[in-house]
PDB file of C-alpha atoms in Angstrom:
ATOM      1  CA  MET A   1    -145.973 -82.364  77.457  1.00 42.00           C
ATOM      2  CA  ALA A   2    -146.723 -82.679  81.450  1.00 41.00           C
ATOM      3  CA  ASP A   3    -147.387 -79.440  83.294  1.00 44.00           C
ATOM      4  CA  ASP A   4    -144.282 -78.439  85.808  1.00 44.00           C
ATOM      5  CA  SER A   5    -144.424 -75.065  86.963  1.00 41.00           C
ATOM      6  CA  THR A   6    -144.822 -76.030  90.541  1.00 45.00           C
ATOM      7  CA  THR A   7    -141.792 -77.826  91.054  1.00 47.00           C
ATOM      8  CA  PRO A   8    -138.535 -74.886  91.257  1.00 51.00           C
ATOM      9  CA  ALA A   9    -136.024 -75.232  88.650  1.00 46.00           C
ATOM     10  CA  ALA A  10    -133.308 -76.455  90.699  1.00 47.00           C
ATOM     11  CA  LEU A  11    -134.854 -79.637  91.317  1.00 51.00           C
ATOM     12  CA  THR A  12    -134.872 -80.544  88.116  1.00 41.00           C
ATOM     13  CA  ALA A  13    -131.860 -82.744  86.737  1.00 38.00           C
ATOM     14  CA  VAL A  14    -130.100 -82.879  89.285  1.00 46.00           C
ATOM     15  CA  THR A  15    -127.256 -85.958  89.328  1.00 53.00           C
ATOM     16  CA  PRO A  16    -126.486 -86.774  93.071  1.00 59.00           C
ATOM     17  CA  ALA A  17    -123.177 -85.767  94.510  1.00 67.00           C
ATOM     18  CA  VAL A  18    -121.106 -87.544  97.235  1.00 82.00           C
ATOM     19  CA  PHE A  19    -119.393 -84.820  98.952  1.00 94.00           C
ATOM     20  CA  ALA A  20    -116.637 -84.938 101.521  1.00 95.00           C
ATOM     21  CA  SER A  21    -115.660 -81.945 103.182  1.00 97.00           C
ATOM     22  CA  TYR A  22    -118.960 -79.523 103.840  1.00 98.00           C
ATOM     23  CA  VAL A  23    -118.438 -75.600 104.676  1.00 98.00           C
ATOM     24  CA  ALA A  24    -121.066 -73.199 105.858  1.00 98.00           C
ATOM     25  CA  ILE A  25    -120.632 -69.570 105.926  1.00 98.00           C
ATOM     26  CA  GLY A  26    -122.998 -66.963 106.294  1.00 98.00           C
ATOM     27  CA  ASP A  27    -125.653 -65.491 109.419  1.00 96.00           C
ATOM     28  CA  SER A  28    -128.467 -65.972 111.686  1.00 95.00           C
ATOM     29  CA  PHE A  29    -129.860 -68.349 108.841  1.00 97.00           C
ATOM     30  CA  THR A  30    -127.232 -70.199 108.703  1.00 98.00           C
ATOM     31  CA  GLU A  31    -126.203 -70.508 112.618  1.00 97.00           C
ATOM     32  CA  GLY A  32    -129.267 -72.070 113.184  1.00 97.00           C
ATOM     33  CA  VAL A  33    -130.930 -69.221 115.278  1.00 95.00           C
ATOM     34  CA  GLY A  34    -133.855 -70.123 116.069  1.00 95.00           C
ATOM     35  CA  ASP A  35    -132.880 -73.762 116.750  1.00 97.00           C
ATOM     36  CA  PRO A  36    -131.493 -75.118 120.234  1.00 95.00           C
ATOM     37  CA  GLY A  37    -129.750 -78.268 120.929  1.00 91.00           C
ATOM     38  CA  PRO A  38    -129.886 -80.303 123.626  1.00 88.00           C
ATOM     39  CA  ASP A  39    -126.549 -78.408 124.959  1.00 85.00           C
ATOM     40  CA  GLY A  40    -127.506 -74.979 123.887  1.00 82.00           C
ATOM     41  CA  ALA A  41    -125.479 -74.177 120.865  1.00 87.00           C
ATOM     42  CA  PHE A  42    -127.884 -73.346 117.401  1.00 95.00           C
ATOM     43  CA  VAL A  43    -128.362 -76.417 115.551  1.00 96.00           C
ATOM     44  CA  GLY A  44    -130.235 -75.307 112.391  1.00 97.00           C
ATOM     45  CA  TRP A  45    -130.862 -76.550 108.422  1.00 98.00           C
ATOM     46  CA  ALA A  46    -126.598 -76.357 108.101  1.00 98.00           C
ATOM     47  CA  ASP A  47    -125.497 -78.656 110.859  1.00 97.00           C
ATOM     48  CA  ARG A  48    -128.811 -80.538 109.306  1.00 97.00           C
ATOM     49  CA  LEU A  49    -127.392 -81.014 106.254  1.00 97.00           C
ATOM     50  CA  ALA A  50    -123.976 -82.407 107.242  1.00 97.00           C
ATOM     51  CA  VAL A  51    -125.930 -85.173 108.754  1.00 96.00           C
ATOM     52  CA  LEU A  52    -127.518 -86.058 105.006  1.00 95.00           C
ATOM     53  CA  LEU A  53    -124.678 -85.906 104.301  1.00 96.00           C
ATOM     54  CA  ALA A  54    -122.515 -87.620 106.279  1.00 94.00           C
ATOM     55  CA  ASP A  55    -124.670 -90.463 105.625  1.00 92.00           C
ATOM     56  CA  ARG A  56    -123.664 -91.231 103.140  1.00 90.00           C
ATOM     57  CA  HIS A  57    -120.125 -91.611 104.065  1.00 91.00           C
ATOM     58  CA  PRO A  58    -118.844 -94.395 106.522  1.00 90.00           C
ATOM     59  CA  GLU A  59    -118.743 -92.819 109.679  1.00 88.00           C
ATOM     60  CA  HIS A  60    -116.627 -90.255 110.738  1.00 88.00           C
ATOM     61  CA  SER A  61    -115.922 -89.920 106.983  1.00 92.00           C
ATOM     62  CA  PHE A  62    -117.069 -86.661 106.169  1.00 96.00           C
ATOM     63  CA  ARG A  63    -116.237 -83.191 107.485  1.00 97.00           C
ATOM     64  CA  TYR A  64    -117.267 -80.649 107.827  1.00 98.00           C
ATOM     65  CA  ALA A  65    -117.072 -77.400 109.465  1.00 98.00           C
ATOM     66  CA  ASN A  66    -119.701 -73.705 110.596  1.00 98.00           C
ATOM     67  CA  LEU A  67    -117.992 -70.664 110.623  1.00 98.00           C
ATOM     68  CA  ALA A  68    -121.497 -68.570 110.461  1.00 98.00           C
ATOM     69  CA  VAL A  69    -122.090 -66.085 112.459  1.00 97.00           C
ATOM     70  CA  ARG A  70    -125.121 -64.055 113.874  1.00 94.00           C
ATOM     71  CA  GLY A  71    -125.674 -60.390 112.570  1.00 91.00           C
ATOM     72  CA  LYS A  72    -122.916 -60.281 110.347  1.00 95.00           C
ATOM     73  CA  LEU A  73    -123.655 -58.493 107.367  1.00 95.00           C
ATOM     74  CA  LEU A  74    -122.341 -59.177 103.896  1.00 98.00           C
ATOM     75  CA  ASP A  75    -118.815 -57.665 103.823  1.00 98.00           C
ATOM     76  CA  GLN A  76    -118.247 -59.220 107.407  1.00 97.00           C
ATOM     77  CA  ILE A  77    -119.558 -62.613 106.053  1.00 98.00           C
ATOM     78  CA  VAL A  78    -116.508 -61.549 102.977  1.00 98.00           C
ATOM     79  CA  GLU A  79    -113.610 -60.685 104.752  1.00 98.00           C
ATOM     80  CA  ASP A  80    -113.439 -63.372 108.132  1.00 97.00           C
ATOM     81  CA  GLN A  81    -115.419 -66.377 105.934  1.00 98.00           C
ATOM     82  CA  VAL A  82    -114.527 -66.757 102.926  1.00 98.00           C
ATOM     83  CA  PRO A  83    -110.932 -66.410 103.314  1.00 98.00           C
ATOM     84  CA  ARG A  84    -111.274 -69.305 105.514  1.00 98.00           C
ATOM     85  CA  ALA A  85    -113.530 -71.121 104.214  1.00 98.00           C
ATOM     86  CA  LYS A  86    -110.721 -71.133 100.304  1.00 97.00           C
ATOM     87  CA  GLU A  87    -108.309 -71.219 103.694  1.00 97.00           C
ATOM     88  CA  LEU A  88    -110.146 -75.369 104.895  1.00 97.00           C
ATOM     89  CA  ALA A  89    -110.683 -75.953 100.930  1.00 96.00           C
ATOM     90  CA  PRO A  90    -113.936 -78.319 101.074  1.00 97.00           C
ATOM     91  CA  GLU A  91    -115.989 -79.358  97.898  1.00 97.00           C
ATOM     92  CA  LEU A  92    -118.701 -78.219  99.166  1.00 97.00           C
ATOM     93  CA  VAL A  93    -119.985 -74.677 100.477  1.00 98.00           C
ATOM     94  CA  SER A  94    -123.221 -73.123 101.106  1.00 98.00           C
ATOM     95  CA  PHE A  95    -123.135 -68.977 100.980  1.00 98.00           C
ATOM     96  CA  CYS A  96    -125.373 -66.996 102.414  1.00 98.00           C
ATOM     97  CA  ALA A  97    -125.435 -63.928 103.499  1.00 98.00           C
ATOM     98  CA  GLY A  98    -126.809 -60.622 102.118  1.00 97.00           C
ATOM     99  CA  GLY A  99    -130.340 -60.420 104.241  1.00 94.00           C
ATOM    100  CA  ASN A 100    -128.960 -58.396 106.833  1.00 92.00           C
ATOM    101  CA  ASP A 101    -127.940 -55.932 105.020  1.00 95.00           C
ATOM    102  CA  ILE A 102    -131.452 -56.623 102.670  1.00 94.00           C
ATOM    103  CA  ILE A 103    -133.333 -55.282 105.935  1.00 87.00           C
ATOM    104  CA  ARG A 104    -131.378 -51.936 106.880  1.00 88.00           C
ATOM    105  CA  PRO A 105    -133.031 -48.683 105.189  1.00 86.00           C
ATOM    106  CA  GLY A 106    -132.149 -46.880 102.899  1.00 91.00           C
ATOM    107  CA  THR A 107    -129.875 -50.288 101.955  1.00 94.00           C
ATOM    108  CA  ASP A 108    -129.589 -51.038  97.237  1.00 97.00           C
ATOM    109  CA  PRO A 109    -130.289 -54.736  96.661  1.00 97.00           C
ATOM    110  CA  ASP A 110    -128.030 -53.738  93.722  1.00 98.00           C
ATOM    111  CA  ASP A 111    -125.096 -53.010  95.070  1.00 98.00           C
ATOM    112  CA  VAL A 112    -125.518 -55.779  97.697  1.00 98.00           C
ATOM    113  CA  ALA A 113    -125.671 -57.666  94.474  1.00 98.00           C
ATOM    114  CA  GLU A 114    -122.283 -56.584  93.196  1.00 98.00           C
ATOM    115  CA  ARG A 115    -120.930 -57.610  96.494  1.00 98.00           C
ATOM    116  CA  PHE A 116    -122.073 -61.021  96.504  1.00 98.00           C
ATOM    117  CA  GLU A 117    -120.958 -62.077  93.542  1.00 98.00           C
ATOM    118  CA  ARG A 118    -117.899 -60.741  93.880  1.00 98.00           C
ATOM    119  CA  ALA A 119    -117.245 -63.213  96.791  1.00 98.00           C
ATOM    120  CA  VAL A 120    -119.328 -66.196  94.542  1.00 98.00           C
ATOM    121  CA  ALA A 121    -116.217 -65.818  91.747  1.00 98.00           C
ATOM    122  CA  ASP A 122    -113.640 -66.114  94.050  1.00 97.00           C
ATOM    123  CA  LEU A 123    -115.354 -69.090  96.318  1.00 98.00           C
ATOM    124  CA  THR A 124    -115.669 -70.818  93.144  1.00 97.00           C
ATOM    125  CA  ALA A 125    -112.375 -70.271  91.404  1.00 96.00           C
ATOM    126  CA  ALA A 126    -111.017 -71.738  94.783  1.00 95.00           C
ATOM    127  CA  VAL A 127    -113.046 -74.596  96.339  1.00 93.00           C
ATOM    128  CA  GLY A 128    -115.643 -77.081  94.496  1.00 88.00           C
ATOM    129  CA  THR A 129    -119.199 -76.883  95.317  1.00 96.00           C
ATOM    130  CA  VAL A 130    -120.895 -73.835  95.641  1.00 98.00           C
ATOM    131  CA  VAL A 131    -124.488 -73.675  96.896  1.00 98.00           C
ATOM    132  CA  VAL A 132    -126.547 -70.265  97.100  1.00 98.00           C
ATOM    133  CA  THR A 133    -129.502 -69.464  99.020  1.00 98.00           C
ATOM    134  CA  THR A 134    -132.214 -67.010  97.582  1.00 97.00           C
ATOM    135  CA  GLY A 135    -134.309 -64.822 100.304  1.00 94.00           C
ATOM    136  CA  PHE A 136    -137.294 -66.341 102.035  1.00 93.00           C
ATOM    137  CA  ASP A 137    -140.920 -64.686 100.500  1.00 93.00           C
ATOM    138  CA  THR A 138    -142.495 -62.857 103.094  1.00 87.00           C
ATOM    139  CA  ARG A 139    -145.854 -62.487 101.833  1.00 87.00           C
ATOM    140  CA  ASN A 140    -146.742 -63.629 105.511  1.00 78.00           C
ATOM    141  CA  VAL A 141    -144.385 -62.925 107.573  1.00 73.00           C
ATOM    142  CA  PRO A 142    -145.359 -59.462 109.546  1.00 71.00           C
ATOM    143  CA  VAL A 143    -141.563 -58.353 110.631  1.00 73.00           C
ATOM    144  CA  LEU A 144    -140.456 -58.360 107.213  1.00 78.00           C
ATOM    145  CA  ARG A 145    -142.988 -58.248 104.316  1.00 84.00           C
ATOM    146  CA  HIS A 146    -142.772 -53.869 104.155  1.00 88.00           C
ATOM    147  CA  LEU A 147    -139.730 -55.244 102.488  1.00 90.00           C
ATOM    148  CA  ARG A 148    -140.954 -58.337 100.268  1.00 94.00           C
ATOM    149  CA  GLY A 149    -140.118 -55.944  97.225  1.00 95.00           C
ATOM    150  CA  LYS A 150    -135.914 -54.707  98.151  1.00 96.00           C
ATOM    151  CA  ILE A 151    -135.488 -58.718  99.168  1.00 95.00           C
ATOM    152  CA  ALA A 152    -137.188 -59.867  95.516  1.00 97.00           C
ATOM    153  CA  THR A 153    -135.479 -57.970  93.994  1.00 97.00           C
ATOM    154  CA  TYR A 154    -132.069 -59.222  95.628  1.00 98.00           C
ATOM    155  CA  THR A 155    -133.490 -63.000  95.182  1.00 97.00           C
ATOM    156  CA  ALA A 156    -133.134 -62.373  91.253  1.00 98.00           C
ATOM    157  CA  HIS A 157    -130.092 -60.962  91.290  1.00 98.00           C
ATOM    158  CA  VAL A 158    -128.690 -64.874  93.553  1.00 98.00           C
ATOM    159  CA  ARG A 159    -130.124 -66.312  90.994  1.00 98.00           C
ATOM    160  CA  ALA A 160    -128.568 -64.774  88.344  1.00 98.00           C
ATOM    161  CA  ILE A 161    -125.500 -65.096  89.181  1.00 98.00           C
ATOM    162  CA  ALA A 162    -125.993 -68.400  90.685  1.00 98.00           C
ATOM    163  CA  ASP A 163    -126.427 -69.908  86.746  1.00 98.00           C
ATOM    164  CA  ARG A 164    -123.106 -67.331  85.432  1.00 98.00           C
ATOM    165  CA  TYR A 165    -121.689 -69.378  88.090  1.00 97.00           C
ATOM    166  CA  GLY A 166    -122.905 -72.521  87.456  1.00 97.00           C
ATOM    167  CA  CYS A 167    -123.992 -72.406  91.670  1.00 98.00           C
ATOM    168  CA  PRO A 168    -126.880 -74.954  92.957  1.00 97.00           C
ATOM    169  CA  VAL A 169    -129.822 -72.525  94.595  1.00 98.00           C
ATOM    170  CA  LEU A 170    -131.361 -73.664  97.737  1.00 98.00           C
ATOM    171  CA  ASP A 171    -134.564 -71.451  96.582  1.00 97.00           C
ATOM    172  CA  LEU A 172    -136.204 -70.669  99.562  1.00 96.00           C
ATOM    173  CA  TRP A 173    -138.890 -68.327  97.817  1.00 96.00           C
ATOM    174  CA  SER A 174    -139.791 -70.944  96.862  1.00 95.00           C
ATOM    175  CA  LEU A 175    -140.386 -72.991  99.332  1.00 96.00           C
ATOM    176  CA  ARG A 176    -144.038 -72.743 100.192  1.00 93.00           C
ATOM    177  CA  SER A 177    -143.888 -74.203 103.940  1.00 95.00           C
ATOM    178  CA  VAL A 178    -141.850 -71.517 105.252  1.00 94.00           C
ATOM    179  CA  GLN A 179    -144.328 -68.908 104.134  1.00 91.00           C
ATOM    180  CA  ASP A 180    -146.955 -71.076 107.916  1.00 91.00           C
ATOM    181  CA  ARG A 181    -145.778 -69.336 111.248  1.00 89.00           C
ATOM    182  CA  ARG A 182    -145.468 -71.872 113.107  1.00 92.00           C
ATOM    183  CA  ALA A 183    -141.479 -72.201 110.486  1.00 94.00           C
ATOM    184  CA  TRP A 184    -140.871 -69.354 112.389  1.00 90.00           C
ATOM    185  CA  ASP A 185    -139.512 -68.831 115.918  1.00 90.00           C
ATOM    186  CA  GLY A 186    -141.244 -66.337 117.889  1.00 84.00           C
ATOM    187  CA  ASP A 187    -138.665 -63.224 117.113  1.00 86.00           C
ATOM    188  CA  ARG A 188    -139.579 -63.332 114.238  1.00 76.00           C
ATOM    189  CA  LEU A 189    -136.688 -63.040 112.384  1.00 85.00           C
ATOM    190  CA  HIS A 190    -136.082 -66.807 112.548  1.00 92.00           C
ATOM    191  CA  LEU A 191    -136.962 -70.290 112.011  1.00 95.00           C
ATOM    192  CA  SER A 192    -138.713 -72.349 114.146  1.00 95.00           C
ATOM    193  CA  PRO A 193    -136.406 -76.292 114.459  1.00 96.00           C
ATOM    194  CA  GLU A 194    -138.768 -77.318 112.547  1.00 97.00           C
ATOM    195  CA  GLY A 195    -138.384 -74.796 109.521  1.00 97.00           C
ATOM    196  CA  HIS A 196    -134.575 -75.529 109.882  1.00 98.00           C
ATOM    197  CA  THR A 197    -135.978 -79.024 109.800  1.00 98.00           C
ATOM    198  CA  ARG A 198    -137.408 -78.409 106.559  1.00 98.00           C
ATOM    199  CA  VAL A 199    -134.855 -76.236 104.631  1.00 98.00           C
ATOM    200  CA  ALA A 200    -131.855 -78.625 105.416  1.00 98.00           C
ATOM    201  CA  LEU A 201    -134.463 -81.268 103.498  1.00 98.00           C
ATOM    202  CA  ARG A 202    -134.806 -78.924 100.457  1.00 98.00           C
ATOM    203  CA  ALA A 203    -130.451 -78.186 100.250  1.00 98.00           C
ATOM    204  CA  ALA A 204    -130.494 -81.881 100.198  1.00 97.00           C
ATOM    205  CA  GLN A 205    -132.872 -82.416  97.448  1.00 96.00           C
ATOM    206  CA  VAL A 206    -130.652 -79.829  95.383  1.00 96.00           C
ATOM    207  CA  LEU A 207    -128.218 -81.582  95.527  1.00 96.00           C
ATOM    208  CA  GLY A 208    -130.021 -84.902  94.503  1.00 94.00           C
ATOM    209  CA  LEU A 209    -129.580 -86.708  97.533  1.00 94.00           C
ATOM    210  CA  GLU A 210    -132.911 -89.171  99.193  1.00 91.00           C
ATOM    211  CA  ILE A 211    -134.405 -87.237 101.849  1.00 94.00           C
ATOM    212  CA  PRO A 212    -136.436 -88.892 104.324  1.00 93.00           C
ATOM    213  CA  ALA A 213    -139.344 -86.514 104.211  1.00 95.00           C
ATOM    214  CA  ASP A 214    -141.147 -84.076 101.511  1.00 96.00           C
ATOM    215  CA  PRO A 215    -139.608 -80.347 103.426  1.00 97.00           C
ATOM    216  CA  ASP A 216    -143.148 -78.763 101.512  1.00 95.00           C
ATOM    217  CA  GLN A 217    -145.475 -81.273 103.073  1.00 95.00           C
ATOM    218  CA  ALA A 218    -148.306 -79.578 104.709  1.00 93.00           C
ATOM    219  CA  TRP A 219    -149.081 -78.220 107.762  1.00 92.00           C
ATOM    220  CA  PRO A 220    -151.429 -79.631 110.176  1.00 91.00           C
ATOM    221  CA  GLU A 221    -154.697 -77.814 110.800  1.00 90.00           C
ATOM    222  CA  LEU A 222    -154.748 -74.568 113.014  1.00 82.00           C
ATOM    223  CA  PRO A 223    -157.266 -73.237 114.210  1.00 83.00           C
ATOM    224  CA  PRO A 224    -158.231 -69.602 113.450  1.00 85.00           C
ATOM    225  CA  ARG A 225    -157.173 -66.805 115.994  1.00 80.00           C
ATOM    226  CA  THR A 226    -158.977 -64.198 117.703  1.00 84.00           C
ATOM    227  CA  ALA A 227    -157.757 -60.605 116.282  1.00 84.00           C
ATOM    228  CA  LEU A 228    -157.683 -60.151 120.456  1.00 83.00           C
ATOM    229  CA  GLU A 229    -155.230 -63.353 119.807  1.00 74.00           C
ATOM    230  CA  VAL A 230    -153.602 -62.457 117.359  1.00 73.00           C
ATOM    231  CA  ARG A 231    -152.687 -58.420 119.486  1.00 78.00           C
ATOM    232  CA  ARG A 232    -151.679 -60.220 122.323  1.00 81.00           C
ATOM    233  CA  ASP A 233    -148.965 -61.806 120.224  1.00 74.00           C
ATOM    234  CA  ASP A 234    -148.120 -58.622 119.179  1.00 71.00           C
ATOM    235  CA  ILE A 235    -147.767 -57.675 122.398  1.00 74.00           C
ATOM    236  CA  GLN A 236    -145.377 -59.954 123.136  1.00 74.00           C
ATOM    237  CA  TRP A 237    -143.864 -59.902 120.223  1.00 68.00           C
ATOM    238  CA  ALA A 238    -142.729 -56.206 120.449  1.00 70.00           C
ATOM    239  CA  ARG A 239    -141.682 -56.776 123.997  1.00 73.00           C
ATOM    240  CA  GLU A 240    -139.826 -58.844 123.912  1.00 73.00           C
ATOM    241  CA  TYR A 241    -138.204 -58.839 120.111  1.00 64.00           C
ATOM    242  CA  LEU A 242    -138.194 -55.439 119.044  1.00 66.00           C
ATOM    243  CA  VAL A 243    -138.083 -53.090 122.105  1.00 68.00           C
ATOM    244  CA  PRO A 244    -134.306 -54.638 122.283  1.00 69.00           C
ATOM    245  CA  TRP A 245    -133.379 -54.852 118.515  1.00 65.00           C
ATOM    246  CA  ILE A 246    -134.310 -51.233 118.770  1.00 68.00           C
ATOM    247  CA  GLY A 247    -131.738 -50.894 121.789  1.00 68.00           C
ATOM    248  CA  ARG A 248    -129.575 -52.849 120.042  1.00 67.00           C
ATOM    249  CA  ARG A 249    -128.735 -50.618 117.413  1.00 65.00           C
ATOM    250  CA  LEU A 250    -129.223 -47.485 118.777  1.00 64.00           C
ATOM    251  CA  ARG A 251    -125.748 -48.845 120.984  1.00 67.00           C
ATOM    252  CA  GLY A 252    -124.942 -50.084 117.220  1.00 69.00           C
ATOM    253  CA  GLU A 253    -124.439 -53.144 118.197  1.00 65.00           C
ATOM    254  CA  SER A 254    -125.187 -56.512 117.337  1.00 67.00           C
ATOM    255  CA  SER A 255    -126.138 -59.908 117.994  1.00 71.00           C
ATOM    256  CA  GLY A 256    -123.210 -61.583 116.974  1.00 63.00           C
ATOM    257  CA  ASP A 257    -121.005 -59.534 118.660  1.00 65.00           C
ATOM    258  CA  HIS A 258    -118.431 -61.549 121.020  1.00 69.00           C
ATOM    259  CA  VAL A 259    -119.931 -65.087 118.613  1.00 83.00           C
ATOM    260  CA  SER A 260    -117.242 -66.887 117.561  1.00 90.00           C
ATOM    261  CA  ALA A 261    -118.334 -69.692 114.661  1.00 94.00           C
ATOM    262  CA  LYS A 262    -119.382 -72.659 116.219  1.00 94.00           C
ATOM    263  CA  ARG A 263    -117.666 -75.148 114.983  1.00 95.00           C
ATOM    264  CA  PRO A 264    -114.050 -73.153 112.708  1.00 95.00           C
ATOM    265  CA  ASP A 265    -112.478 -76.697 111.584  1.00 96.00           C
ATOM    266  CA  LEU A 266    -112.988 -78.601 108.624  1.00 95.00           C
ATOM    267  CA  LEU A 267    -113.715 -82.116 111.273  1.00 94.00           C
ATOM    268  CA  PRO A 268    -114.926 -84.771 111.325  1.00 94.00           C
ATOM    269  CA  LEU A 269    -118.533 -85.165 111.615  1.00 86.00           C
ATOM    270  CA  LYS A 270    -118.768 -87.806 114.691  1.00 71.00           C
ATOM    271  CA  ALA A 271    -122.486 -88.328 116.032  1.00 52.00           C
ATOM    272  CA  PRO A 272    -125.762 -86.891 114.490  1.00 49.00           C
ATOM    273  CA  VAL A 273    -126.075 -82.381 115.263  1.00 52.00           C
ATOM    274  CA  GLY A 274    -128.890 -81.220 117.234  1.00 48.00           C
TER     275      GLY A 274
END
């Protein structure tokens, strides 16, 4: 028997599906932070996936909404976005939540997973297909490396929940290409445009779509960085991103305060986004 151990389980025996409507719910990852479009609004993997889905339909017939808002915790997403997604009743929902909970000190991934499962049960009973998303393997992400164990535990729960409710899994843990630093924005917490593109390709792959490129394609080689260059990058990152983030936490503020969903209604996708 051939060894297929390198093939993500979610990519095996997939039957392509043609979805006419799609709603994305979640936090900054699904909103697209780190992937600015020409108009200044964020694009992101979900918008890019919507384009790939729309390509399978006559022009203007595919409908898409993105309810995700940066900084939102799981309970906020469940309270604000899940009911709206059920009201819109799309054929496809992507549900990525819990990441902001997991990175908070003292949170229990088992508890977060229990609340996540209740939301998955609610969604799958009301809409069509629900895609759930695992966490990233953060071993090469300096800001999140120390949380790898918590993220791995939550990821294992998400996979088990997906099995119980028959949900396709967008398995980011197995997407090796996003472990490269070029897949991440300067804040080291959000994906870069190329990182978002690779996630969109993997999501389309999970849904059985033909894709124009391999999401795990190797990056071009880079010259090694000196210790001084790494230290300069770390200092600049701390000044530009870490200090403001700590300040917001101390003030009890969220990056999503006063931010609304960028695409709250299920509307035809008239042109490629981004």
